[in-house]
Each structure stands twice: as structure tokens, then as C-alpha cells.
CSV table of C-alpha atoms and ligand atoms in Angstrom, one decimal:
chain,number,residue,atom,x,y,z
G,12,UNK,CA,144.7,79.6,69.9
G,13,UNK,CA,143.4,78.7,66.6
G,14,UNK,CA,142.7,75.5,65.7
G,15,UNK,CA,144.5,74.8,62.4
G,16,UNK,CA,143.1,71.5,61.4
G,17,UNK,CA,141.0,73.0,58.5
G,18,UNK,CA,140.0,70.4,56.2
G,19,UNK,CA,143.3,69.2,55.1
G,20,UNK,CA,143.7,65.5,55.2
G,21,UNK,CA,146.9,65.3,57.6
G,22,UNK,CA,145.7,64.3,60.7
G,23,UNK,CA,147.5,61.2,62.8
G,24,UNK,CA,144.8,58.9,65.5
G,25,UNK,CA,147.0,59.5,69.0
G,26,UNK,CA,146.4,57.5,71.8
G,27,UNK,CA,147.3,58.2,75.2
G,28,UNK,CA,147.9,56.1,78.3
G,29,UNK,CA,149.4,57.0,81.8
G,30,UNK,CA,151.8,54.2,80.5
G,31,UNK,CA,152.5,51.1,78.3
G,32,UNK,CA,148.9,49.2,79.2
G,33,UNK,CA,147.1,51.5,76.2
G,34,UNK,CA,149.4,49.8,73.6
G,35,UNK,CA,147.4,46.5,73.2
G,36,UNK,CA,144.9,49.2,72.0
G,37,UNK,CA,147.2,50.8,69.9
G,38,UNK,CA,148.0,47.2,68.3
G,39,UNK,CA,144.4,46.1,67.9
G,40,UNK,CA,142.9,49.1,66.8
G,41,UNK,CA,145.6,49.3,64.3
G,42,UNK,CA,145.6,45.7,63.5
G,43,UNK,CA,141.3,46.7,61.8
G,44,UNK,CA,142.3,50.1,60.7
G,45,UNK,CA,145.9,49.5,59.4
G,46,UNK,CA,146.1,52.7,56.8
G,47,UNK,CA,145.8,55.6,59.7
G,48,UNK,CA,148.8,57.1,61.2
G,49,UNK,CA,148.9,56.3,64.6
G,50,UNK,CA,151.0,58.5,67.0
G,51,UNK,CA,150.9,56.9,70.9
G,52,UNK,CA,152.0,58.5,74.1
G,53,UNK,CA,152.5,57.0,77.5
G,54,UNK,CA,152.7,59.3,80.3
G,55,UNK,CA,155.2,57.0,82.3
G,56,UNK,CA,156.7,59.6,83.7
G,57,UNK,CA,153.2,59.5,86.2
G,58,UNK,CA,152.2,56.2,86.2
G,59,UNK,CA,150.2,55.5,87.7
G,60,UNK,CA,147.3,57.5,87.0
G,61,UNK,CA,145.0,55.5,88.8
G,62,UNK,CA,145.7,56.6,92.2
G,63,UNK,CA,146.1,60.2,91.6
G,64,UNK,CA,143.9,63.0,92.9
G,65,UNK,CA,141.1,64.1,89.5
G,66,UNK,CA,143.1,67.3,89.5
G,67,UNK,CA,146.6,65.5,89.1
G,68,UNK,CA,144.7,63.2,85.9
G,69,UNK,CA,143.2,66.4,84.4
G,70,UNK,CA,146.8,68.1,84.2
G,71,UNK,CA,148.8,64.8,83.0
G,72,UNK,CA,146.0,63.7,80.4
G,73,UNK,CA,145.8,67.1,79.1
G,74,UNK,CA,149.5,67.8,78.8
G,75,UNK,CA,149.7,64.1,77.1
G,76,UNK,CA,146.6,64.8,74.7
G,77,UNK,CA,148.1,68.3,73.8
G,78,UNK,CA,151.4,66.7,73.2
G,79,UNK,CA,149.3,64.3,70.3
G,80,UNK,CA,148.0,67.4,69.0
G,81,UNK,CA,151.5,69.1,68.6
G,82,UNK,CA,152.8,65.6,66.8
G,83,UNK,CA,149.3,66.5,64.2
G,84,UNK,CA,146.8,64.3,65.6
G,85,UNK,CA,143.5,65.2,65.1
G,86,UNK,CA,141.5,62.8,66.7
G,87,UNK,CA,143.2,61.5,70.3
G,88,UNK,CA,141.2,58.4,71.9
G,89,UNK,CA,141.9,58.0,75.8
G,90,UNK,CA,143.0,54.7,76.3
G,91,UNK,CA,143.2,54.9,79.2
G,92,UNK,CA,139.9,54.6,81.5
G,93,UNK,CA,141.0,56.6,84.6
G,94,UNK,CA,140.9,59.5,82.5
G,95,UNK,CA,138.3,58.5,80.4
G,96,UNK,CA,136.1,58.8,83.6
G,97,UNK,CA,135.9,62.1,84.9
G,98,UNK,CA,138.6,64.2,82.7
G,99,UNK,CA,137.5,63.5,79.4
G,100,UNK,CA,134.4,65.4,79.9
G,101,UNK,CA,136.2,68.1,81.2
G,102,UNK,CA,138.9,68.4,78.3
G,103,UNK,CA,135.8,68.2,76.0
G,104,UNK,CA,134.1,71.0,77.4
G,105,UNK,CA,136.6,73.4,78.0
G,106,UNK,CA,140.5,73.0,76.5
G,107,UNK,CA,139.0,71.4,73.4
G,108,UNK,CA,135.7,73.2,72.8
G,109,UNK,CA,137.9,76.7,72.8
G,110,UNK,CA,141.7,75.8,71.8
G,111,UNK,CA,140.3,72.7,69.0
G,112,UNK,CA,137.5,73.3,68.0
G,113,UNK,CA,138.1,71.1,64.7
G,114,UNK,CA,139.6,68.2,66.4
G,115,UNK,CA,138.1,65.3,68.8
G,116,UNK,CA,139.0,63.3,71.7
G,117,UNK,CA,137.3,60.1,72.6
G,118,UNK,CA,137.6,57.6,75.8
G,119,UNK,CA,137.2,54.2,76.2
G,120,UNK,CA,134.6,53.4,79.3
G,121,UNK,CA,131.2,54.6,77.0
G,122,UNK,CA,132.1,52.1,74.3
G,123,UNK,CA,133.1,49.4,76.8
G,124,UNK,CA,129.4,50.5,78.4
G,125,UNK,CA,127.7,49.8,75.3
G,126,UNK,CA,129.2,46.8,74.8
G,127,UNK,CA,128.4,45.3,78.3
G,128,UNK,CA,124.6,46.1,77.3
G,129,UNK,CA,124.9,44.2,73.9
G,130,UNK,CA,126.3,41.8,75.5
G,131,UNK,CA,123.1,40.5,77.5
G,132,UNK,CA,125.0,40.7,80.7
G,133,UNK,CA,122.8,40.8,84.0
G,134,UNK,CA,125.3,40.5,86.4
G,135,UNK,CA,128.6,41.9,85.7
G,136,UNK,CA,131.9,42.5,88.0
G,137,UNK,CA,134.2,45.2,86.8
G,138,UNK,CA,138.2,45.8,87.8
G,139,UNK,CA,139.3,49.1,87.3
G,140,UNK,CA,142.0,51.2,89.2
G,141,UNK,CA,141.2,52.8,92.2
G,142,UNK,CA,140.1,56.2,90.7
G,143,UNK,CA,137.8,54.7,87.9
G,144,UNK,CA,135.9,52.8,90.6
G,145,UNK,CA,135.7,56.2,93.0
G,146,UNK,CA,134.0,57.5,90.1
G,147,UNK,CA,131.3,55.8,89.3
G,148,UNK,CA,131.2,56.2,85.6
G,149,UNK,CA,130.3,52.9,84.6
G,150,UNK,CA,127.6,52.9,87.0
G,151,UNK,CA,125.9,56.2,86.3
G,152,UNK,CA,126.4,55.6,82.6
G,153,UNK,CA,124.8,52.2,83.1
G,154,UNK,CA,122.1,54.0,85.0
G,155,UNK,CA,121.6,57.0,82.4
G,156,UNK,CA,121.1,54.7,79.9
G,157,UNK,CA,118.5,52.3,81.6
G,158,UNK,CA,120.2,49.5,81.7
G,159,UNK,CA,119.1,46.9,84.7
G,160,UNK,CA,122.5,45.0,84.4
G,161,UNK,CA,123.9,44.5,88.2
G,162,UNK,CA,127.2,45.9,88.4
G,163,UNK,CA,129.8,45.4,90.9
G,164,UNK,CA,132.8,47.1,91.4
G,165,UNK,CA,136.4,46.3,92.4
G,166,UNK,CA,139.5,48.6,93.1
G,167,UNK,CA,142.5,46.4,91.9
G,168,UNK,CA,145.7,49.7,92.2
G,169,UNK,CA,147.7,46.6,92.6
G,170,UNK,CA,147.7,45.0,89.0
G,171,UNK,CA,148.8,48.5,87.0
G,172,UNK,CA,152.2,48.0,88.6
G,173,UNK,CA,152.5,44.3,87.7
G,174,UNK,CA,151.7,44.2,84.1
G,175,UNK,CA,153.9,48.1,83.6
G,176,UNK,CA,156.7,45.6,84.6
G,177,UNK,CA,156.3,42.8,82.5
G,178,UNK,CA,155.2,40.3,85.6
G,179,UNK,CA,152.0,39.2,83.7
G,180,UNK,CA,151.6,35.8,85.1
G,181,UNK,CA,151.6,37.4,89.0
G,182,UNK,CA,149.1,39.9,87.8
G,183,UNK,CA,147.1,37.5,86.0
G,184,UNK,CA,147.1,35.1,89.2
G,185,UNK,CA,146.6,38.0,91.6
G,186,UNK,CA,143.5,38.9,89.8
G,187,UNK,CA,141.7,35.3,89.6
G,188,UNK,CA,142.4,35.6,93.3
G,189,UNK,CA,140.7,39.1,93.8
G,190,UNK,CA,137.9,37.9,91.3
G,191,UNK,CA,137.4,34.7,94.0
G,192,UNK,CA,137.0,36.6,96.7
G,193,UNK,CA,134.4,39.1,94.9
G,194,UNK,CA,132.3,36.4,93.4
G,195,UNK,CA,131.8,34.8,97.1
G,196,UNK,CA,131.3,38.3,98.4
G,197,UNK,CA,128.8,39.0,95.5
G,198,UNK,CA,127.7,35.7,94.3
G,199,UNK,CA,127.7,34.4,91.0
G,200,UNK,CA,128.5,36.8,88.3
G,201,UNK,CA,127.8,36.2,84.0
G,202,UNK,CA,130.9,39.1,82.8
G,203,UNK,CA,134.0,40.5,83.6
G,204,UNK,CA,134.8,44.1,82.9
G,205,UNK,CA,138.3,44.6,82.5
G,206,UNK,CA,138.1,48.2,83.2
G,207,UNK,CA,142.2,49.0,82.4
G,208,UNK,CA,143.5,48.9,79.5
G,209,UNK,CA,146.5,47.4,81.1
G,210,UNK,CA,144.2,44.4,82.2
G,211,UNK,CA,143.2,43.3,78.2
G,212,UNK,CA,147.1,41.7,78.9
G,213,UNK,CA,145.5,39.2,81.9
G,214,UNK,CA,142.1,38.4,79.4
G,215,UNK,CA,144.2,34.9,78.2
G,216,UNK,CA,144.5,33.7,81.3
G,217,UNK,CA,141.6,34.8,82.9
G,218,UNK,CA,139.5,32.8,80.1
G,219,UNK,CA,141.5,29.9,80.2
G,220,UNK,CA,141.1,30.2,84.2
G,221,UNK,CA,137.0,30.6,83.7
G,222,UNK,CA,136.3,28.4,80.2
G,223,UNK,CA,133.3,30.6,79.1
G,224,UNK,CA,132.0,31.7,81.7
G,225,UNK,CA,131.8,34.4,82.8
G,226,UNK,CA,132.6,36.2,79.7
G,227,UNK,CA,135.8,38.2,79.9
G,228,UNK,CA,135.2,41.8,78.1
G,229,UNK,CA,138.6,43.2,77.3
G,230,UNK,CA,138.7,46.8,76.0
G,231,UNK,CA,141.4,45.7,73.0
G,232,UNK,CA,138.6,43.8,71.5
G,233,UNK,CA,135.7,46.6,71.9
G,234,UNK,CA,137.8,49.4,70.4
G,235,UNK,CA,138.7,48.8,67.0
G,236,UNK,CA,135.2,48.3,66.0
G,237,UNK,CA,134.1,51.2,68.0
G,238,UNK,CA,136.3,53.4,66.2
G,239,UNK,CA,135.6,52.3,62.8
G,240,UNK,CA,132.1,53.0,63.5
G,241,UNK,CA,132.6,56.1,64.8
G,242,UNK,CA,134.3,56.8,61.7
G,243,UNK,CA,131.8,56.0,59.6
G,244,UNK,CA,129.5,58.0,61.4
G,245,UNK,CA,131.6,60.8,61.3
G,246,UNK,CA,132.8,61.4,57.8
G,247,UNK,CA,133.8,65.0,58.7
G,248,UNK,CA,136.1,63.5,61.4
G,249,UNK,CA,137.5,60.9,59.2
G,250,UNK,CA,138.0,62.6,55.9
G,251,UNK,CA,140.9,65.0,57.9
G,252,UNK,CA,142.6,62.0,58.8
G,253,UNK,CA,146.1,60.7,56.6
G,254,UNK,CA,146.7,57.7,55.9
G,255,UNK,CA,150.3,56.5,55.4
G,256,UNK,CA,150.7,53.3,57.3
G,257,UNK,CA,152.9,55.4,60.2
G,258,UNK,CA,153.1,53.9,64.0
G,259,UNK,CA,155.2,56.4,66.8
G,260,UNK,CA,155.4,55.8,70.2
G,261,UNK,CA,156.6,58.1,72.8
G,262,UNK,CA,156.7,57.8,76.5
G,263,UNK,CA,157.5,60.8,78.9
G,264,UNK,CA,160.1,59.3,80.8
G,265,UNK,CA,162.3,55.9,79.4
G,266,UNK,CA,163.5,52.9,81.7
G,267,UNK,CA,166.0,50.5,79.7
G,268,UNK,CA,163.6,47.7,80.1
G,269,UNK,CA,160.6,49.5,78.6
G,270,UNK,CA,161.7,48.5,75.1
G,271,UNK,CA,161.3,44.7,76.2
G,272,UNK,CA,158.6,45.2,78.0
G,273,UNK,CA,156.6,47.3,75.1
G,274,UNK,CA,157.4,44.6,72.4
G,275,UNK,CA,155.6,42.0,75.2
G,276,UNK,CA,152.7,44.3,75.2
G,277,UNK,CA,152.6,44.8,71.8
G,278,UNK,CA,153.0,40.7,71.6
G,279,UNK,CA,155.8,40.5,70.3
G,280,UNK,CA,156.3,43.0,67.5
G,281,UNK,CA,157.5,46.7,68.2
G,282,UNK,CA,155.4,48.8,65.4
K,10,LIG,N1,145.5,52.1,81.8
K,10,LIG,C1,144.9,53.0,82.7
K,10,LIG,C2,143.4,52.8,82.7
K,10,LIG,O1,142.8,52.2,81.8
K,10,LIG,C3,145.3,53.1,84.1
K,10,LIG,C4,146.7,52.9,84.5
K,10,LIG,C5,147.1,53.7,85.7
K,10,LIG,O2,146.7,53.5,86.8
K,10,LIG,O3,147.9,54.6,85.4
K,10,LIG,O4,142.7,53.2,83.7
């Protein structure tokens, strides 16, 4: 296939989550960079992602990001940090090298990486769905870069469920309990790493659970400032991009509670 993003300044910023989670990144990335046309899709349909084999995530992400390219994005961002962790690559190198050669898709769990190192942390704990953690991205990324921050890792498959449904006061008080039992397991810990996109709803009560410390890094607030750096770095990449104000959402399959549940997530405003 030809790529037919040649220059012309009419491409849309997708996003793509298994589900509604990667819309508080949608909200905050658009909230910094509000002229972009934003196009976000949430693969509800198979939610969740987390638990699913790598083959399962590589077919579902790729089928989401090449729905974002049909809708004329040319630059998709992962949101989602299952699939950031071992598909990503993979679309990179192969579906996108040879089918889009002129367009770019980014993930969430190196920027989230860097951040954690700027951030001075030592000894960090990070809560991520079951497949993140089996990974071991953010530890061999921590590694490749040379980084001596401790990190330890949690599988948390039950929270994804929770906040998908709306029950953001059980998920937030099921985590502090998880995070309890890690920090006696562990001992003390300086930062959390909320590893889920869907977890950046839980970061206001985990702060007002913890005060300041540990510090609570939530992916929503690590994005937008990623991205506009990234465009600045990348004036090739931005300069195809429109700019028109425009927010669509699509999900693969719809529940009659999703639209509730989406203006929540979005806090309080649909787009
Ligand atoms: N929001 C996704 C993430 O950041 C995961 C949700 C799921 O398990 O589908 O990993």
C-alpha cells in the first residue's frame, strides 16, 4: 500500500486505547495542544487488553491504529501501555515501516520512563495490568538507559474493570490497599507509577490518600508535554498535521452507559 500522507497538512493526532481509560489522555493532551484534530478510538469491544495473549494485543492494536489511519490520522500515540509494551515495536518495524512510511505511531511507557528518571526517583513501585508487568518494559528500558532507580512491579488486572465501569471510588480504595500490601512486602517506596492509563482516574485519591509522598506519576500529566516536544523536535511530523479544533471518539462496541461513563472520564465534559 502506498502511503498517501505526502506533505499535505491534513493529518488528525488519533489515540487508541483497549477502552475508555486513554481518554483522560485525550482530554489532557488536548487540553496543551487545543488546535490539532484529535480522532480517539477505544477498542471496547476487547477490553481488556491487559490480560490478553501479545498475539491477541498485536491484532486488536493494529486493527485499532489502522482504523485512525483510515479516519486521516497521521500520527497515532498508544495510550494505552499494554500495547505500548511489546506491540508498539512490532507495528513500528513492520506494518508501519512498509504500509506508512510517512506516518508515526508513538506509546506511552518511554515517556513515562523518562519522566521517572527526571523525577529523582530511587525507589519506585509501578501498577500496570498484568501483561505490562509480564513484559518487563519499564524495567529493561530503565536498565538500557542506566538508570539505578529500584523498581518494583505490581499486576493490578483487577482495577481496568473497575474504572471501565465508572466504580472509581472501589478502584481507587482497592488500589491503596494493593499499594499497602507492596510497600510492607518491599519497604518504603519515594513514587508511584501509574502504569494504565485508566489508573491517571485513581491519581486524586491516591494523593490525597499519601499527601506528598510518595509522589504519584500519572501518565495524563507526562503526555501533553511529551508530545509537544516531540513536535517540536519533529517539524516534518508536525507540519502534516491540521489544525481545526476537531475532537471524535469512536469505540468498537457501545454499552448505553458508556456515554455517562465517558463524560466522567473526560470530567465532566463530552468533547
Ligand atoms: N489502558 C490500558 C493500559 O494503559 C489497559 C487497559 C486494558 O487492560 O485493556 O495498559
Amino acid at each position: 500500500m502506498q502511503d498517501e500522507m505526502n506533505g499535505s497538512n491534513d493529518g488528525k493526532i488519533g489515540l487508541f486505547d483497549s477502552g475508555l481509560g486513554g481518554l483522560t489522555i485525550l482530554k489532557a493532551v488536548a487540553k496543551d495542544l487545543p488546535l490539532y484534530d484529535y480522532v480517539f478510538f477505544g477498542d471496547t469491544e476487547h477490553l481488556p487488553l491487559g490480560d490478553k495473549t501479545e498475539e491477541e494485543i498485536y491484532s486488536y492494536t493494529k486493527a485499532g491504529v489502522e482504523e485512525l489511519f483510515r479516519r486521516d490520522c497521521s500520527l497515532v500515540i498508544i495510550a494505552c501501555n499494554t500495547a505500548s509494551a511489546e506491540t508498539l515495536r512490532r507495528l513500528q518495524d513492520t506494518f508501519l515501516a512498509t504500509e506508512y512510511p510517512e506516518r508515526r505511531i508513538l506509546g506511552v511507557i518511554i515517556p513515562t520512563i523518562e519522566e521517572l528518571i527526571d523525577s529523582g526517583a530511587k525507589s519506585a513501585l509501578l501498577l500496570a495490568t498484568k501483561r505490562t508487568i509480564e513484559s518487563s518494559k519499564y524495567e529493561k528500558e530503565l536498565e538500557k538507559s542506566g538508570s539505578n532507580i529500584t523498581l518494583h512491579s505490581v499486576a493490578t488486572p483487577e482495577l481496568v474493570p473497575m474504572i471501565e465501569e465508572g466504580k472509581l471510588d472501589e478502584a481507587a480504595e482497592a488500589a491503596v490497599a494493593i499499594i499497602k500490601v507492596q510497600i510492607e512486602r518491599v519497604g518504603e517506596i519515594d513514587t508511584i507509577v501509574l502504569g494504565c492509563t485508566h489508573y491517571t482516574k485513581l491519581k486524586d485519591a491516591l494523593r490525597r490518600a499519601y499527601g506528598v509522598a510518595p509522589t504519584i506519576l500519572s501518565q495524563d500529566e507526562i503526555i501533553p508535554h511529551k508530545l509537544t516536544s516531540y513536535l517540536d523536535n519533529h517539524p516534518e511530523i508536525e507540519s502534516y498535521l491540521s489544525r481545526n479544533s476537531t475532537r471524535s471518539i469512536h469505540l468498537s462496541s457501545h454499552r448505553p452507559d458508556y456515554d455517562q461513563i465517558a463524560a466522567e472520564l473526560l470530567g465532566g465534559v463530552m468533547m
